[in-house]
Short mmCIF file of C-alpha atoms and ligand atoms in Angstrom, two decimals:
data_model
loop_
_atom_site.label_atom_id
_atom_site.label_comp_id
_atom_site.label_asym_id
_atom_site.label_seq_id
_atom_site.Cartn_x
_atom_site.Cartn_y
_atom_site.Cartn_z
CA MET A 208 1.23 -8.88 -16.99
CA ASN A 209 3.13 -11.65 -15.27
CA TYR A 210 4.61 -9.63 -12.46
CA LYS A 211 3.39 -10.10 -8.90
CA ALA A 212 4.36 -8.53 -5.59
CA PRO A 213 7.24 -10.62 -4.18
CA ARG A 214 6.22 -13.50 -1.89
CA GLY A 215 5.54 -12.28 1.64
CA THR A 216 4.88 -8.69 0.55
CA ARG A 217 1.56 -7.13 -0.36
CA ASP A 218 0.04 -4.04 -1.85
CA ILE A 219 -1.80 -2.12 0.81
CA PHE A 220 -4.73 0.07 -0.16
CA GLY A 221 -8.29 1.05 0.73
CA GLU A 222 -9.39 0.54 4.33
CA THR A 223 -6.13 -1.18 5.28
CA VAL A 224 -4.09 1.93 4.46
CA LEU A 225 -6.53 4.13 6.39
CA GLY A 226 -6.44 1.65 9.29
CA LEU A 227 -2.64 1.56 9.41
CA ASN A 228 -2.47 5.37 9.26
CA LEU A 229 -4.94 5.73 12.12
CA LEU A 230 -3.15 3.08 14.17
CA GLU A 231 0.20 4.86 13.73
CA GLN A 232 -1.34 8.25 14.41
CA LYS A 233 -2.81 7.01 17.70
CA ALA A 234 0.48 5.39 18.73
CA LYS A 235 2.42 8.56 17.88
CA GLU A 236 0.06 10.73 19.91
CA ILE A 237 0.57 8.46 22.92
CA PHE A 238 4.36 8.37 22.50
CA ILE A 239 4.56 12.16 22.24
CA ARG A 240 2.39 12.53 25.35
CA HIS A 241 4.85 10.28 27.18
CA GLY A 242 7.80 12.46 26.13
CA PHE A 243 9.19 10.36 23.23
CA ASP A 244 10.79 11.99 20.17
CA GLU A 245 10.47 10.47 16.71
CA VAL A 246 13.54 9.17 14.89
CA ARG A 247 13.70 7.86 11.32
CA THR A 248 16.65 5.65 10.56
CA PRO A 249 17.60 4.27 7.12
CA ILE A 250 15.84 1.19 5.82
CA PHE A 251 19.22 -0.46 5.20
CA GLU A 252 22.34 -0.55 7.33
CA GLU A 253 25.72 -2.26 7.29
CA ALA A 254 24.87 -5.96 7.57
CA ALA A 255 27.50 -6.45 10.29
CA LEU A 256 25.58 -4.12 12.61
CA PHE A 257 22.71 -6.60 12.77
CA THR A 258 24.71 -9.83 12.70
CA ARG A 259 26.81 -8.62 15.60
CA SER A 260 24.05 -7.34 17.83
CA ILE A 261 21.05 -9.58 17.12
CA GLY A 262 23.16 -12.72 17.51
CA GLN A 263 24.94 -15.00 15.02
CA THR A 264 22.81 -18.02 15.92
CA THR A 265 19.38 -16.36 15.91
CA ASN A 266 16.90 -17.22 13.17
CA ILE A 267 16.98 -13.60 12.02
CA VAL A 268 20.72 -13.60 11.38
CA GLU A 269 21.05 -17.22 10.25
CA LYS A 270 18.12 -17.32 7.86
CA GLU A 271 16.04 -14.20 7.58
CA MET A 272 18.14 -11.21 6.61
CA TYR A 273 17.95 -9.60 3.19
CA ILE A 274 21.64 -9.00 2.53
CA PHE A 275 23.04 -7.43 -0.62
CA GLU A 276 26.18 -5.78 -1.92
CA ASP A 277 26.16 -2.28 -3.35
CA LYS A 278 28.29 -1.22 -6.31
CA LYS A 279 31.26 -0.63 -4.01
CA LYS A 280 30.88 -4.17 -2.60
CA ARG A 281 29.66 -2.91 0.76
CA LYS A 282 27.64 -5.61 2.50
CA LEU A 283 24.30 -4.08 3.44
CA ALA A 284 21.10 -5.48 4.94
CA LEU A 285 17.48 -4.38 4.88
CA ARG A 286 16.67 -3.76 8.54
CA PRO A 287 14.97 -6.75 10.18
CA GLU A 288 13.97 -4.64 13.21
CA GLY A 289 14.35 -1.11 14.58
CA THR A 290 16.11 -1.38 17.94
CA VAL A 291 19.63 -1.92 16.61
CA SER A 292 19.36 0.86 14.01
CA LEU A 293 18.18 3.28 16.67
CA ALA A 294 21.02 2.25 18.98
CA ARG A 295 23.48 2.87 16.11
CA ALA A 296 21.96 6.33 15.56
CA PHE A 297 22.07 7.06 19.30
CA ILE A 298 25.81 6.37 19.34
CA GLU A 299 26.57 8.01 15.99
CA HIS A 300 25.01 11.28 17.15
CA ARG A 301 26.92 11.08 20.46
CA MET A 302 23.69 10.95 22.44
CA ASP A 303 25.23 8.19 24.54
CA VAL A 304 27.68 10.86 25.75
CA SER A 305 25.41 13.92 25.96
CA ARG A 306 22.30 12.04 27.04
CA SER A 307 20.34 15.12 25.97
CA ALA A 308 17.36 13.00 24.98
CA CYS A 309 16.68 9.45 25.99
CA LYS A 310 13.17 8.49 24.82
CA PHE A 311 12.60 7.75 21.14
CA PHE A 312 9.99 6.18 18.94
CA TYR A 313 9.98 5.01 15.33
CA SER A 314 7.70 3.40 12.82
CA GLY A 315 8.50 1.84 9.52
CA GLU A 316 9.06 -1.16 7.32
CA MET A 317 11.10 -4.13 8.50
CA PHE A 318 12.21 -7.09 6.39
CA ARG A 319 12.60 -10.74 7.34
CA TYR A 320 12.81 -13.73 5.03
CA GLU A 321 10.28 -15.81 6.97
CA ARG A 322 7.73 -18.33 5.75
CA PRO A 323 4.73 -16.14 4.99
CA GLN A 324 1.38 -16.86 6.64
CA ALA A 325 -1.50 -14.83 8.09
CA GLY A 326 0.08 -12.09 10.25
CA ARG A 327 3.61 -12.96 9.10
CA TYR A 328 5.12 -11.13 6.18
CA ARG A 329 8.54 -10.60 4.67
CA GLN A 330 7.91 -6.87 4.67
CA PHE A 331 5.98 -5.59 7.67
CA ARG A 332 5.69 -2.47 9.79
CA GLN A 333 6.76 -1.99 13.36
CA ILE A 334 5.96 0.87 15.69
CA GLY A 335 8.53 0.89 18.46
CA ALA A 336 9.71 2.88 21.46
CA GLU A 337 13.02 2.79 23.32
CA ILE A 338 14.17 4.39 26.57
CA TYR A 339 17.91 4.82 27.09
CA ALA A 340 20.04 5.50 30.15
CA SER A 341 17.76 4.13 32.84
CA SER A 342 18.46 0.83 34.52
CA SER A 343 15.52 1.25 36.89
CA PRO A 344 12.98 -1.59 36.88
CA ALA A 345 10.37 1.19 36.88
CA THR A 346 11.37 1.88 33.26
CA ASP A 347 10.69 -1.78 32.36
CA ALA A 348 7.23 -1.43 33.92
CA GLU A 349 6.72 1.91 32.11
CA ILE A 350 7.51 0.29 28.75
CA ILE A 351 5.13 -2.65 29.33
CA ILE A 352 2.34 -0.30 30.44
CA LEU A 353 3.01 1.88 27.39
CA ALA A 354 2.67 -1.12 25.04
CA GLN A 355 -0.62 -1.97 26.71
CA GLU A 356 -1.82 1.66 26.48
CA VAL A 357 -1.13 1.85 22.75
CA LEU A 358 -2.95 -1.43 22.08
CA SER A 359 -5.92 -0.51 24.23
CA SER A 360 -6.20 2.88 22.46
CA LEU A 361 -6.98 0.77 19.38
CA GLY A 362 -9.73 -1.00 21.30
CA ILE A 363 -7.66 -4.17 21.70
CA ASP A 364 -8.42 -5.36 25.21
CA LYS A 365 -8.34 -9.15 24.99
CA ILE A 366 -4.59 -9.43 25.41
CA SER A 367 -2.29 -11.38 27.67
CA ILE A 368 1.04 -9.96 28.73
CA HIS A 369 3.76 -12.57 29.27
CA ILE A 370 6.86 -11.51 31.16
CA ASN A 371 10.08 -13.22 32.13
CA SER A 372 13.55 -12.33 33.29
CA LEU A 373 16.50 -13.66 31.29
CA GLY A 374 18.93 -12.66 34.04
CA CYS A 375 22.30 -11.08 33.49
CA GLU A 376 25.79 -12.19 32.48
CA LYS A 377 26.38 -13.34 36.06
CA CYS A 378 23.44 -15.73 36.43
CA ARG A 379 22.49 -16.67 32.87
CA PRO A 380 25.48 -19.01 32.32
CA PHE A 381 24.11 -21.30 35.08
CA PHE A 382 20.75 -21.41 33.36
CA ARG A 383 22.40 -22.15 30.01
CA GLU A 384 24.29 -24.98 31.61
CA ALA A 385 21.08 -26.42 33.09
CA LEU A 386 19.38 -26.21 29.70
CA VAL A 387 22.25 -27.97 27.96
CA LYS A 388 22.12 -30.73 30.57
CA TYR A 389 18.35 -31.10 30.18
CA PHE A 390 18.23 -31.03 26.38
CA SER A 391 21.25 -33.31 25.97
CA SER A 392 19.03 -36.13 27.18
CA VAL A 393 16.15 -35.24 24.80
CA LYS A 394 16.18 -37.60 21.83
CA ASP A 395 15.21 -36.53 18.30
CA LEU A 396 16.11 -32.85 18.59
CA CYS A 397 15.71 -31.15 15.22
CA GLU A 398 18.80 -30.10 13.29
CA ASP A 399 18.45 -26.46 14.37
CA CYS A 400 18.13 -27.45 18.02
CA LEU A 401 21.21 -29.65 17.85
CA ARG A 402 23.11 -26.54 16.76
CA ARG A 403 21.36 -24.43 19.39
CA LEU A 404 22.37 -26.90 22.07
CA GLU A 405 25.94 -25.99 21.34
CA LYS A 406 25.67 -22.33 20.47
CA ASN A 407 22.49 -20.80 21.89
CA PRO A 408 20.68 -23.13 24.33
CA LEU A 409 18.09 -20.48 25.35
CA ARG A 410 16.61 -20.72 21.87
CA LEU A 411 15.80 -24.39 22.51
CA LEU A 412 12.80 -23.17 24.49
CA ASP A 413 11.41 -21.49 21.39
CA CYS A 414 11.43 -24.44 18.98
CA LYS A 415 8.02 -25.20 17.52
CA ILE A 416 8.91 -28.68 16.28
CA ASP A 417 7.13 -31.49 18.15
CA SER A 418 10.12 -33.78 18.62
CA CYS A 419 11.92 -30.94 20.43
CA LYS A 420 9.06 -30.38 22.87
CA PHE A 421 10.12 -30.39 26.49
CA THR A 422 8.28 -31.56 29.57
CA ASP A 423 7.25 -29.61 32.66
CA ASP A 424 10.54 -30.24 34.41
CA VAL A 425 12.48 -28.13 31.90
CA PRO A 426 14.71 -25.63 33.78
CA GLU A 427 13.30 -22.13 34.21
CA MET A 428 15.38 -18.96 34.49
CA SER A 429 13.60 -17.90 37.69
CA ASP A 430 15.38 -20.73 39.55
CA TYR A 431 18.76 -19.38 38.45
CA LEU A 432 18.36 -15.60 38.83
CA CYS A 433 21.00 -13.90 40.99
CA CYS A 434 19.82 -11.72 43.90
CA ASP A 435 20.01 -8.47 41.91
CA CYS A 436 18.05 -9.90 38.98
CA LYS A 437 15.51 -11.46 41.33
CA ASP A 438 14.96 -8.13 43.17
CA ASN A 439 14.75 -6.32 39.88
CA PHE A 440 12.15 -8.68 38.45
CA TYR A 441 10.18 -8.53 41.71
CA ILE A 442 9.99 -4.70 41.47
CA VAL A 443 8.87 -4.85 37.82
CA GLN A 444 6.03 -7.15 38.84
CA LEU A 445 5.12 -5.06 41.88
CA LEU A 446 4.88 -1.88 39.80
CA LEU A 447 2.80 -3.61 37.13
CA LYS A 448 0.41 -4.87 39.80
CA LYS A 449 0.16 -1.39 41.36
CA ALA A 450 -0.70 -0.01 37.93
CA ASN A 451 -3.42 -2.66 37.49
CA CYS A 452 -1.59 -4.12 34.54
CA ASN A 453 -2.40 -7.83 34.36
CA PHE A 454 0.42 -10.12 33.36
CA THR A 455 1.55 -13.73 33.51
CA VAL A 456 5.05 -14.73 34.51
CA ASN A 457 6.08 -17.13 31.77
CA GLY A 458 9.33 -18.83 32.76
CA ARG A 459 9.74 -20.23 29.26
CA LEU A 460 9.53 -16.97 27.42
CA VAL A 461 12.71 -16.38 25.45
CA ARG A 462 13.13 -14.00 22.56
CA GLY A 463 14.33 -14.35 19.01
CA LEU A 464 17.03 -11.71 19.49
CA ASP A 465 20.12 -12.23 21.63
CA TYR A 466 20.61 -8.71 22.98
CA TYR A 467 18.15 -8.99 25.88
CA THR A 468 19.09 -8.87 29.54
CA ARG A 469 16.67 -9.25 32.47
CA THR A 470 13.05 -8.33 31.65
CA VAL A 471 11.52 -9.59 28.41
CA PHE A 472 7.86 -9.54 27.48
CA GLU A 473 5.34 -10.38 24.78
CA VAL A 474 1.80 -9.09 24.36
CA ARG A 475 -0.37 -11.79 22.82
CA SER A 476 -3.90 -11.89 21.50
CA SER A 477 -5.90 -15.06 20.94
CA THR A 478 -7.99 -13.35 18.25
CA VAL A 479 -5.39 -13.23 15.47
CA GLY A 480 -4.45 -16.86 14.82
CA SER A 481 -1.13 -18.57 15.33
CA GLN A 482 0.98 -15.41 14.91
CA ASP A 483 -0.38 -14.13 18.20
CA ALA A 484 2.41 -11.78 19.39
CA LEU A 485 1.12 -8.27 18.77
CA ALA A 486 4.06 -6.63 20.48
CA ALA A 487 7.27 -7.62 22.19
CA GLY A 488 10.30 -6.17 23.83
CA GLY A 489 12.49 -6.01 26.85
CA ARG A 490 15.68 -4.71 28.41
CA TYR A 491 19.02 -4.74 26.60
CA ASP A 492 21.62 -3.20 28.86
CA ASN A 493 24.71 -4.36 26.95
CA LEU A 494 23.78 -3.63 23.33
CA ILE A 495 24.93 -0.02 23.12
CA LYS A 496 28.32 -0.80 24.62
CA GLU A 497 28.67 -3.88 22.41
CA ILE A 498 28.29 -1.82 19.25
CA GLY A 499 30.78 0.81 20.36
CA GLY A 500 28.87 3.27 22.55
CA GLN A 501 29.18 4.30 26.18
CA ASN A 502 27.72 1.87 28.66
CA THR A 503 24.00 2.74 28.42
CA PRO A 504 21.19 0.60 29.76
CA ALA A 505 18.08 0.48 27.57
CA VAL A 506 14.62 -0.99 27.33
CA GLY A 507 11.97 -0.89 24.63
CA PHE A 508 9.32 -2.66 22.60
CA ALA A 509 7.85 -2.86 19.12
CA ILE A 510 4.30 -3.44 17.99
CA GLY A 511 3.73 -5.37 14.77
CA ALA A 512 1.41 -2.97 12.94
CA GLU A 513 -0.25 -5.58 10.69
CA ARG A 514 -1.01 -7.91 13.59
CA ALA A 515 -2.25 -5.06 15.79
CA LEU A 516 -4.49 -3.92 12.94
CA LEU A 517 -5.89 -7.45 12.59
CA ALA A 518 -6.71 -7.57 16.30
CA ALA A 519 -8.16 -4.05 16.19
CA GLN A 520 -10.27 -4.94 13.17
CA ASN A 521 -11.81 -7.81 15.16
CA VAL A 522 -13.08 -5.30 17.74
CA GLY A 523 -14.60 -2.84 15.27
CA PHE A 524 -11.65 -0.47 14.79
CA PHE A 525 -12.56 0.08 11.15
CA GLU A 526 -15.85 1.64 12.24
CA ASN A 527 -13.78 4.59 13.56
CA LEU A 528 -12.18 5.22 10.21
CA LYS A 529 -12.89 8.66 8.88
CA ILE A 530 -13.46 8.11 5.18
CA PRO A 531 -13.73 11.44 3.35
CA GLU A 532 -17.00 12.08 1.55
CA LYS A 533 -16.58 11.66 -2.22
CA ILE A 534 -18.02 14.52 -4.27
CA PHE A 535 -18.27 14.34 -8.03
CA VAL A 536 -18.55 17.53 -10.09
CA ALA A 537 -20.39 16.91 -13.38
CA ILE A 538 -21.41 19.00 -16.36
CA ALA A 539 -24.73 18.68 -18.17
CA ASP A 540 -23.55 21.18 -20.78
CA GLN A 541 -20.02 21.01 -22.15
CA GLU A 542 -19.59 24.80 -22.33
CA LEU A 543 -19.72 24.92 -18.52
CA PHE A 544 -16.54 22.83 -18.21
CA SER A 545 -14.24 25.71 -17.16
CA GLU A 546 -16.75 26.99 -14.54
CA ALA A 547 -17.18 23.47 -13.14
CA PHE A 548 -13.40 22.96 -13.21
CA THR A 549 -12.80 26.24 -11.27
CA PHE A 550 -15.50 25.24 -8.79
CA ALA A 551 -13.88 21.81 -8.26
CA VAL A 552 -10.51 23.47 -7.62
CA LYS A 553 -12.17 25.86 -5.14
CA ILE A 554 -13.96 23.19 -3.10
CA THR A 555 -10.87 20.97 -3.12
CA LYS A 556 -8.98 23.84 -1.45
CA TYR A 557 -11.62 25.31 0.86
CA GLY A 558 -14.09 22.47 1.33
CA ILE A 559 -17.87 22.71 1.13
CA ASN A 560 -19.49 24.82 3.84
CA GLY A 561 -16.23 24.56 5.79
CA ASN A 562 -16.13 20.74 5.52
CA LYS A 563 -12.69 19.89 4.23
CA ASP A 564 -13.07 16.19 4.82
CA ILE A 565 -13.98 15.55 1.18
CA SER A 566 -12.46 13.97 -1.92
CA VAL A 567 -13.33 15.81 -5.11
CA PHE A 568 -13.57 14.16 -8.55
CA GLY A 569 -14.40 15.61 -11.98
CA PRO A 570 -15.45 17.35 -14.07
CA ILE A 571 -14.74 15.11 -17.06
CA ASN A 572 -14.60 16.77 -20.44
CA GLY A 573 -16.39 15.32 -23.47
CA LYS A 574 -18.55 12.71 -21.71
CA SER A 575 -22.35 12.62 -21.59
CA LEU A 576 -24.02 13.36 -18.26
CA THR A 577 -25.23 9.74 -18.12
CA ASN A 578 -21.66 8.48 -18.42
CA GLN A 579 -20.43 10.96 -15.83
CA LEU A 580 -23.13 9.80 -13.41
CA LYS A 581 -22.19 6.18 -14.06
CA PHE A 582 -18.59 7.06 -13.17
CA ALA A 583 -19.76 8.89 -10.02
CA ALA A 584 -21.67 5.75 -8.98
CA LYS A 585 -18.62 3.58 -9.71
CA ILE A 586 -16.35 5.58 -7.41
CA GLN A 587 -19.15 5.57 -4.80
CA ALA A 588 -19.55 9.34 -4.68
CA SER A 589 -22.13 10.37 -2.12
CA LYS A 590 -23.08 13.53 -4.01
CA THR A 591 -22.80 14.76 -7.58
CA ILE A 592 -22.88 18.50 -8.16
CA VAL A 593 -24.19 19.10 -11.69
CA PHE A 594 -23.45 22.26 -13.64
CA ALA A 595 -26.43 22.72 -16.02
CA LYS A 596 -27.05 25.75 -18.25
CA THR A 597 -30.53 26.81 -17.04
CA GLU A 598 -29.65 26.58 -13.35
CA PHE A 599 -26.17 28.10 -13.83
CA GLU A 600 -27.70 31.21 -15.47
CA ASN A 601 -29.42 31.76 -12.09
CA ASP A 602 -26.16 31.09 -10.17
CA LYS A 603 -27.43 27.67 -9.12
CA VAL A 604 -26.27 24.07 -9.43
CA LEU A 605 -28.05 20.74 -8.98
CA ILE A 606 -27.06 18.45 -6.17
CA LYS A 607 -27.80 14.76 -6.68
CA ASN A 608 -27.78 12.53 -3.64
CA MET A 609 -26.31 9.37 -5.10
CA LYS A 610 -27.76 7.10 -2.44
CA ASP A 611 -31.45 8.02 -2.40
CA LYS A 612 -31.34 9.52 -5.94
CA THR A 613 -33.03 12.74 -4.77
CA GLN A 614 -32.03 16.00 -6.38
CA SER A 615 -32.18 19.62 -5.25
CA GLU A 616 -31.12 23.03 -6.48
CA ILE A 617 -28.73 25.17 -4.49
CA ASP A 618 -27.22 28.65 -4.81
CA LEU A 619 -23.59 28.41 -5.92
CA ASN A 620 -22.56 31.03 -3.37
CA LYS A 621 -23.94 28.81 -0.59
CA LEU A 622 -21.38 26.11 -1.29
P1 HAM B 107 10.23 -8.94 17.61
O1 HAM B 107 9.54 -9.80 18.59
O2 HAM B 107 11.15 -9.60 16.66
O3 HAM B 107 11.01 -7.83 18.43
O4 HAM B 107 9.16 -8.13 16.79
C1 HAM B 107 8.21 -7.31 17.43
C2 HAM B 107 6.85 -7.50 16.81
O5 HAM B 107 6.92 -7.30 15.40
C3 HAM B 107 6.30 -8.92 16.96
O6 HAM B 107 5.68 -9.10 18.21
C4 HAM B 107 5.28 -8.96 15.81
O7 HAM B 107 4.08 -8.33 16.19
C5 HAM B 107 5.95 -8.11 14.75
N1 HAM B 107 6.60 -8.98 13.75
C6 HAM B 107 7.78 -9.61 13.83
N2 HAM B 107 8.03 -10.33 12.71
C7 HAM B 107 6.98 -10.14 11.89
C8 HAM B 107 6.63 -10.60 10.58
N3 HAM B 107 7.44 -11.38 9.87
N4 HAM B 107 5.44 -10.20 10.04
C9 HAM B 107 4.61 -9.39 10.74
N5 HAM B 107 4.88 -8.92 11.98
C10 HAM B 107 6.05 -9.27 12.55
C11 HAM B 107 11.74 -6.86 17.85
O8 HAM B 107 11.79 -6.64 16.68
C12 HAM B 107 12.46 -5.98 18.86
N6 HAM B 107 13.24 -5.00 18.12
C13 HAM B 107 11.48 -5.34 19.83
C14 HAM B 107 12.17 -4.45 20.81
C15 HAM B 107 12.20 -3.10 20.81
N7 HAM B 107 12.88 -4.87 21.84
C16 HAM B 107 13.36 -3.83 22.50
N8 HAM B 107 12.98 -2.73 21.85
#
């Protein structure tokens, strides 16, 4: 077969699937405890929804969206992230008007046409949470603490939280102006940065190309924040400190999405390689209005599930995985097939001695016991329950321990 999974995607199985499930289960438990409700939005949306809200000159919109036309020539896009879809759903269901519920979480696949590398895929999972209708800086702190809580529930403790304020529509233009002035004198800007200089100067701070590197005297937003933004950012920091949440103020932190206002943050881990952002988010007070809703402030974050799993794996997370015990039901005598089959159905439903954490295989018709045992070894069964004529006549079966090769007899009614 010449077919392969498309570049940047992968088949996920074995421990990785179990790990991702456990990671999402833990995150969901925490979100529910904090009063968040789950929402599932479609995997594709009208392309214009994303282009309009994420920003025309962002990498995501310029280069990374999977856009296609359906049979009716509607322009659709696979979602590159969850925040915008959730905001669309919030407005569509008039929750911006009723404000009956304001805390939501989601998890699911996102799609970005990026250059694949370790921790960076074209199809990846995000677990995110958003809080609507609060402009309080306490909500920014709550979201950052929540991101930290989810990651530490996975055992990930070696993280650094970077925060910054991107200001508001009043003060940001002055910062943009200062950036344009600064970068206009930088020679050898890459092609993208030359465009950014004109259209989206904040993104200049995020360029990874050496010739675009800036020096220490590059302008920082903190020097341009208006009084309200300054006070706001001060309170966020104060509350984080009071909650013993360690963070670094990183004046150069900008984000790859244009909808942010004021607080932005990234949670990084040095244990996962160059794609070190495990989670990221921030405040986006204008997005809901911009896409047609009532003026509703909002703040949220998303964890990259694959990267979080990688970091968790490095601190022994996989040791917590509950892998069901594999039980193989075999027959030494072919005429016992139906009895063994009924028994397998019974233990699959009710478990063995109340233990339902099992995976049941067999019986296999028409194969010698030797071949059945070989199969049991291949699937790494821990026990094989053998139906043999002599024992079965006394209502007994044989139990083979596949690891130490010991064997014992047991009453069928005791299982
Ligand atoms: P983002 O920074 O684009 O933010 O993505 C959040 C996280 O998703 C990243 O920190 C990273 O862990 C993961 N991620 C992003 N791209 C990839 C990729 N190609 N492969 C693997 N993992 C990836 C957002 O998406 C915002 N919607 C976050 C947010 C929620 N802001 C407010 N609310």
